[in-house]
């Protein structure tokens, strides 16, 4: 692969076999088009609609639910239950289907960003052609506003500036040149080439096409977007839980079937009972609760300016152990401001400028005169450094418009990369004044005096070195520097050389992108929550280090530059990636390497970005977070979009994600403990008391699942955040079960209380079997509802009124089933006598007390 940016023009011309004066002939274009193919970003065809739908059914839990729905309807004749389960599967399938279409949309957006046509030089004549017909060796004609059709080497240019922010992350247009640059330069430093999809901001030139289609930098990014998006930790964990539940349900059903059949029950009766038990062992409400809980999180995060595009990402962000964040616009305002002014013998902040001094007056005049920014209804618009100067003038109480009106501009010498300065000529009451601003080393070298308190004094070597040293100090602290100077002339100079000599140096100003005030507290909160925050930026190392230090990211960590990163493979980087808190001056695909290195260390990575260059990394990360002001490609590749581009919003979203996972963990814990207790009751009932009758009927099992897996589980899923949710480290394993022993212990308490109701009703109170079975039925419902309250009682934070109302509603429904005639007909229950009801209530209360006591005991013992 040629390093076109590092090759001399004659080498490029020979390598491409073209003529920089006349371009290619039509015959040669046809031949090259056949060899290289059209100038299109080629992508593999995406999966069809049917395949996408089928992929949504690949989860073990989904297949388990489909079997449960079929069994409930066709074997148990419980079509309402089957319909509910089927609706859950359909909802989840449709959500997944619409989310999976994002990858293809991202590639479509990328293709839309390429140019539709191009102006080329062929056979010595300019010709407008379709961009897809551009071939290597074609000469592109570059003018302001032109969208560049292919990667090309600059052949000729006059003040050529190209807007490349979407590709390189550079916030300002890049000046282009014909001279080669070092081969190892990052994209932002390759000033001798222009890139497909970028736009000419100013100037003009010609460039010879060197790469087309998928070989361009945009094409490489399109290839990287084919990275398969990793499943979220919750998705992976729920899939494991689903497989375990399938084994548990089938095993238990088999044991119950054999036990009942061995006791003389008919095979048909035991088959239906075993199937009902298998269905009962499956928490069919879990997918619905997960979906509703995540959807609720989407709404809450939207109110915090975080727009969720991929539902599981709501929870996944809470698991993040590493946040790789951009600098510009995320940690900063993306707005340059003057923060320091160096004059002879003094340093001023913008608010400390002493306007009683003549040199302060001269400073605001030069900042206003030598400046092309213009007013608009929303403020000043123009070059960011010029806007910063005018904002500083306004801060000291001066009016730039009035200053300009008092000294009309009569001539100007625009900035260019060779002179590194800009000059304007003004007619004032004192005569002609030349106002100059530019790079400190250039302006100081052209100055012969410096403005003192009482006027200009000679700029001797000592003063010159002092001002240069102060300028270097500003730059070392990550500030962008400009020197301001002037010259009074008898008449307007004839050219820039005459205007920009014997200057009077007034000041060196330092500017930087101001840090968002909420960034530092947000970084501190993230670190307290056990999250590593890493800055990944295309900016220079000095600037990146300064910003990282100011917001608390650096904190003793190191800075790795892009040139070093490119020399390190992923394995080597993974071994030491935790040493680095800042990655500066990096190329787009280097971000993917950083993500992969962290993931190989077992980290769950959230990556932020806004440009086309960020899209591959956003897709490769566990959670891609795009900026609302970013490109459509970045937004399509991301899971979450920040409407306010604010790092603090990411941390707030992490808090929401952790709350959601904690709620889901409680829901899963609650549902599995309840379902396990049902399995225990049925198993012991058939093995020990099978001669007395069915411990529970199939319809009763399904009713229990309906009222305990329904409202109480949903209420647990929308619990408010615990007080210490951001004081704990992230749960990387995403183990929704946690301590299986504790889960089985709790299920045993629930099941034992229910079996005790059977024993008390039959052996102590001597009730008929329908009454005993109703006691078992009611006890199991009440102990499970009590378990829901006990699960919530362990949370420190606000109360959950919804849970309280759901428990009351479920209890009322169970009472109706027991005491109303319609319940007697549908569920074969009987009204409980006072003694039976007393036993049910007492055992339910005892279950709650014993379970809580055991939890406290084992917690202290552990």
CSV table of C-alpha atoms in Angstrom, one decimal, residues 395-642:
chain,number,residue,atom,x,y,z
A,395,UNK,CA,-16.0,40.8,28.6
A,396,UNK,CA,-14.0,44.0,29.4
A,397,UNK,CA,-17.0,46.2,28.5
A,398,UNK,CA,-15.9,47.3,25.0
A,399,UNK,CA,-18.0,47.1,21.9
A,400,UNK,CA,-16.1,45.5,18.9
A,401,UNK,CA,-18.6,47.0,16.4
A,402,UNK,CA,-18.0,50.5,17.7
A,403,UNK,CA,-14.2,50.0,17.6
A,404,UNK,CA,-14.3,48.8,14.0
A,405,UNK,CA,-16.6,51.7,13.0
A,406,UNK,CA,-14.1,54.2,14.3
A,407,UNK,CA,-11.2,52.7,12.2
A,408,UNK,CA,-12.4,51.5,8.8
A,409,UNK,CA,-10.4,48.7,7.1
A,410,UNK,CA,-8.7,49.9,3.9
A,411,UNK,CA,-6.6,46.8,3.1
A,412,UNK,CA,-5.8,43.3,4.4
A,413,UNK,CA,-3.3,40.5,4.0
A,414,UNK,CA,-5.0,37.2,4.7
A,415,UNK,CA,-3.6,34.5,6.8
A,416,UNK,CA,-1.7,31.7,5.1
A,417,UNK,CA,0.3,28.7,6.3
A,418,UNK,CA,3.6,30.1,5.1
A,419,UNK,CA,3.5,33.5,6.8
A,420,UNK,CA,1.5,32.2,9.8
A,421,UNK,CA,-0.1,35.6,10.4
A,422,UNK,CA,-2.9,37.9,9.3
A,423,UNK,CA,-2.7,41.7,8.9
A,424,UNK,CA,-5.4,44.4,8.4
A,425,UNK,CA,-4.8,48.1,7.5
A,426,UNK,CA,-7.0,50.8,9.1
A,427,UNK,CA,-7.4,54.5,8.8
A,428,UNK,CA,-7.6,56.2,12.2
A,429,UNK,CA,-7.4,59.7,13.6
A,430,UNK,CA,-3.7,59.0,14.2
A,431,UNK,CA,-3.0,57.9,10.7
A,432,UNK,CA,-2.7,54.4,9.1
A,433,UNK,CA,-2.5,51.5,11.6
A,434,UNK,CA,-1.5,48.0,10.6
A,435,UNK,CA,-3.0,45.4,13.0
A,436,UNK,CA,-1.3,42.0,13.1
A,437,UNK,CA,-2.0,38.7,14.7
A,438,UNK,CA,-0.3,35.4,14.3
A,439,UNK,CA,2.0,32.7,15.7
A,440,UNK,CA,4.0,34.1,18.6
A,441,UNK,CA,7.4,33.0,17.2
A,442,UNK,CA,6.6,34.8,13.8
A,443,UNK,CA,5.1,38.0,15.2
A,444,UNK,CA,7.8,38.4,17.9
A,445,UNK,CA,10.5,37.9,15.3
A,446,UNK,CA,9.0,40.7,13.2
A,447,UNK,CA,8.7,43.1,16.2
A,448,UNK,CA,11.2,45.8,17.1
A,449,UNK,CA,9.4,47.2,20.1
A,450,UNK,CA,7.0,46.1,22.8
A,451,UNK,CA,4.1,48.1,24.3
A,452,UNK,CA,4.8,49.1,27.9
A,453,UNK,CA,2.7,50.8,30.5
A,454,UNK,CA,3.7,54.3,29.1
A,455,UNK,CA,4.0,53.3,25.4
A,456,UNK,CA,6.4,51.4,23.2
A,457,UNK,CA,9.9,50.5,24.4
A,458,UNK,CA,12.7,48.7,22.5
A,459,UNK,CA,12.4,44.9,22.3
A,460,UNK,CA,15.9,43.9,23.3
A,461,UNK,CA,17.0,40.3,23.3
A,462,UNK,CA,16.2,39.8,26.9
A,463,UNK,CA,12.6,41.0,26.5
A,464,UNK,CA,12.3,39.0,23.3
A,465,UNK,CA,13.3,35.8,25.0
A,466,UNK,CA,11.1,36.5,27.9
A,467,UNK,CA,8.0,36.9,25.7
A,468,UNK,CA,8.8,33.8,23.7
A,469,UNK,CA,9.4,31.8,26.9
A,470,UNK,CA,6.0,33.0,28.2
A,471,UNK,CA,4.3,32.0,24.9
A,472,UNK,CA,6.0,28.5,25.2
A,473,UNK,CA,4.7,28.2,28.7
A,474,UNK,CA,1.1,28.9,27.6
A,475,UNK,CA,1.5,26.3,24.8
A,476,UNK,CA,3.0,23.7,27.2
A,477,UNK,CA,-0.1,24.1,29.3
A,478,UNK,CA,-2.3,23.2,26.3
A,479,UNK,CA,-3.3,26.7,25.4
A,480,UNK,CA,-3.6,27.9,21.8
A,481,UNK,CA,-1.5,31.0,21.5
A,482,UNK,CA,-1.7,34.2,19.3
A,483,UNK,CA,0.5,37.3,19.4
A,484,UNK,CA,-1.0,40.7,18.7
A,485,UNK,CA,1.0,43.6,17.4
A,486,UNK,CA,0.6,46.8,15.4
A,487,UNK,CA,2.5,49.4,13.3
A,488,UNK,CA,1.7,53.0,12.7
A,489,UNK,CA,2.5,54.1,9.1
A,490,UNK,CA,2.3,57.3,7.2
A,491,UNK,CA,0.4,55.6,4.3
A,492,UNK,CA,-1.1,52.2,3.5
A,493,UNK,CA,1.7,49.7,2.8
A,494,UNK,CA,2.0,48.3,-0.6
A,495,UNK,CA,2.2,44.6,0.4
A,496,UNK,CA,2.5,42.3,3.4
A,497,UNK,CA,6.3,42.5,3.6
A,498,UNK,CA,6.1,46.2,4.0
A,499,UNK,CA,3.2,46.1,6.4
A,500,UNK,CA,4.5,43.3,8.7
A,501,UNK,CA,7.9,44.8,9.8
A,502,UNK,CA,9.1,46.9,12.7
A,503,UNK,CA,6.0,45.9,14.6
A,504,UNK,CA,5.1,46.9,18.2
A,505,UNK,CA,4.3,43.7,20.1
A,506,UNK,CA,1.3,44.3,22.4
A,507,UNK,CA,0.5,40.9,24.0
A,508,UNK,CA,0.5,37.1,23.6
A,509,UNK,CA,-2.9,35.6,24.4
A,510,UNK,CA,-3.6,32.1,25.5
A,511,UNK,CA,-6.9,30.4,24.5
A,512,UNK,CA,-8.4,27.0,25.2
A,513,UNK,CA,-11.6,25.1,24.8
A,514,UNK,CA,-13.2,25.7,28.2
A,515,UNK,CA,-14.0,22.7,30.3
A,516,UNK,CA,-17.6,22.1,31.2
A,517,UNK,CA,-18.1,22.8,34.9
A,518,UNK,CA,-19.9,19.6,35.4
A,519,UNK,CA,-17.2,17.5,33.7
A,520,UNK,CA,-14.9,17.2,36.8
A,521,UNK,CA,-17.6,16.2,39.3
A,522,UNK,CA,-18.9,13.7,36.8
A,523,UNK,CA,-15.4,12.2,36.3
A,524,UNK,CA,-15.0,12.0,40.0
A,525,UNK,CA,-18.4,10.3,40.4
A,526,UNK,CA,-17.5,7.8,37.7
A,527,UNK,CA,-14.2,6.9,39.4
A,528,UNK,CA,-15.9,6.6,42.8
A,529,UNK,CA,-18.3,4.1,41.1
A,530,UNK,CA,-15.3,2.0,40.0
A,531,UNK,CA,-15.2,3.2,36.3
A,532,UNK,CA,-12.0,4.0,34.5
A,533,UNK,CA,-12.4,7.1,32.4
A,534,UNK,CA,-10.1,7.4,29.4
A,535,UNK,CA,-9.7,10.3,27.0
A,536,UNK,CA,-9.4,9.3,23.3
A,537,UNK,CA,-8.9,12.4,21.1
A,538,UNK,CA,-7.4,13.5,17.8
A,539,UNK,CA,-6.0,16.5,19.5
A,540,UNK,CA,-2.3,17.1,20.3
A,541,UNK,CA,-0.8,15.4,23.4
A,542,UNK,CA,-0.1,18.7,25.2
A,543,UNK,CA,-3.7,19.9,24.9
A,544,UNK,CA,-5.1,16.5,25.7
A,545,UNK,CA,-2.9,16.2,28.8
A,546,UNK,CA,-3.9,19.6,30.1
A,547,UNK,CA,-7.6,19.0,29.7
A,548,UNK,CA,-7.3,15.5,31.2
A,549,UNK,CA,-5.5,16.9,34.2
A,550,UNK,CA,-8.0,19.6,34.8
A,551,UNK,CA,-11.0,17.3,34.9
A,552,UNK,CA,-9.3,14.6,37.0
A,553,UNK,CA,-8.8,11.9,34.2
A,554,UNK,CA,-5.0,11.9,34.1
A,555,UNK,CA,-4.4,11.4,37.9
A,556,UNK,CA,-0.9,9.9,37.5
A,557,UNK,CA,-1.7,8.0,34.3
A,558,UNK,CA,0.3,8.2,31.1
A,559,UNK,CA,-0.4,9.6,27.6
A,560,UNK,CA,0.0,7.4,24.5
A,561,UNK,CA,0.3,9.2,21.2
A,562,UNK,CA,-1.0,7.9,17.9
A,563,UNK,CA,2.4,7.2,16.4
A,564,UNK,CA,3.2,4.8,19.3
A,565,UNK,CA,-0.2,3.2,19.3
A,566,UNK,CA,0.1,2.2,15.6
A,567,UNK,CA,3.4,0.4,16.4
A,568,UNK,CA,1.7,-1.8,19.1
A,569,UNK,CA,-0.5,-4.8,18.4
A,570,UNK,CA,-3.7,-5.5,20.3
A,571,UNK,CA,-2.2,-8.1,22.5
A,572,UNK,CA,0.7,-5.9,23.6
A,573,UNK,CA,-1.7,-3.0,24.1
A,574,UNK,CA,-4.0,-5.1,26.2
A,575,UNK,CA,-1.1,-6.0,28.6
A,576,UNK,CA,-0.5,-2.3,29.4
A,577,UNK,CA,-3.6,-0.4,28.4
A,578,UNK,CA,-4.6,0.3,32.0
A,579,UNK,CA,-1.5,2.5,32.4
A,580,UNK,CA,-2.8,5.1,30.0
A,581,UNK,CA,-5.5,7.6,30.7
A,582,UNK,CA,-5.1,9.6,27.5
A,583,UNK,CA,-4.7,8.6,23.9
A,584,UNK,CA,-3.9,11.5,21.7
A,585,UNK,CA,-3.5,12.2,18.0
A,586,UNK,CA,-5.0,8.9,16.9
A,587,UNK,CA,-6.5,7.6,13.7
A,588,UNK,CA,-10.1,6.4,13.4
A,589,UNK,CA,-9.3,2.6,13.4
A,590,UNK,CA,-6.9,3.1,16.3
A,591,UNK,CA,-10.0,3.6,18.5
A,592,UNK,CA,-11.2,0.1,17.6
A,593,UNK,CA,-7.8,-1.2,18.8
A,594,UNK,CA,-8.2,0.6,22.1
A,595,UNK,CA,-11.7,-0.9,22.6
A,596,UNK,CA,-10.5,-4.4,21.8
A,597,UNK,CA,-7.5,-4.1,24.1
A,598,UNK,CA,-9.8,-3.1,27.1
A,599,UNK,CA,-12.3,-5.9,26.2
A,600,UNK,CA,-9.5,-8.5,26.2
A,601,UNK,CA,-8.8,-7.5,29.8
A,602,UNK,CA,-12.5,-8.4,30.6
A,603,UNK,CA,-13.7,-4.8,30.7
A,604,UNK,CA,-17.1,-3.6,29.5
A,605,UNK,CA,-16.4,-0.6,27.4
A,606,UNK,CA,-18.5,2.5,26.6
A,607,UNK,CA,-17.1,4.5,23.7
A,608,UNK,CA,-18.2,8.1,22.8
A,609,UNK,CA,-17.8,9.7,19.4
A,610,UNK,CA,-19.4,12.0,16.9
A,611,UNK,CA,-17.7,11.7,13.5
A,612,UNK,CA,-17.7,9.2,10.7
A,613,UNK,CA,-14.2,8.3,12.0
A,614,UNK,CA,-15.8,7.2,15.3
A,615,UNK,CA,-18.4,4.8,13.9
A,616,UNK,CA,-16.3,1.6,13.9
A,617,UNK,CA,-15.3,2.1,17.5
A,618,UNK,CA,-18.9,2.9,18.5
A,619,UNK,CA,-19.9,-0.4,16.9
A,620,UNK,CA,-17.1,-2.5,18.4
A,621,UNK,CA,-17.7,-1.2,21.9
A,622,UNK,CA,-20.1,-2.9,24.3
A,623,UNK,CA,-22.0,0.4,24.4
A,624,UNK,CA,-21.6,3.1,21.7
A,625,UNK,CA,-22.5,6.6,22.8
A,626,UNK,CA,-22.8,9.2,19.9
A,627,UNK,CA,-23.1,12.9,20.3
A,628,UNK,CA,-26.4,14.6,19.3
A,629,UNK,CA,-24.4,17.1,17.3
A,630,UNK,CA,-22.5,14.4,15.5
A,631,UNK,CA,-22.9,12.8,12.1
A,632,UNK,CA,-25.8,10.5,11.1
A,633,UNK,CA,-23.3,7.6,10.6
A,634,UNK,CA,-22.1,7.9,14.2
A,635,UNK,CA,-25.6,8.0,15.5
A,636,UNK,CA,-26.7,5.0,13.5
A,637,UNK,CA,-23.7,3.0,14.7
A,638,UNK,CA,-24.3,3.9,18.4
A,639,UNK,CA,-26.7,2.4,21.0
A,640,UNK,CA,-27.2,5.7,22.8
A,641,UNK,CA,-27.2,9.3,21.6
A,642,UNK,CA,-26.5,12.2,23.9
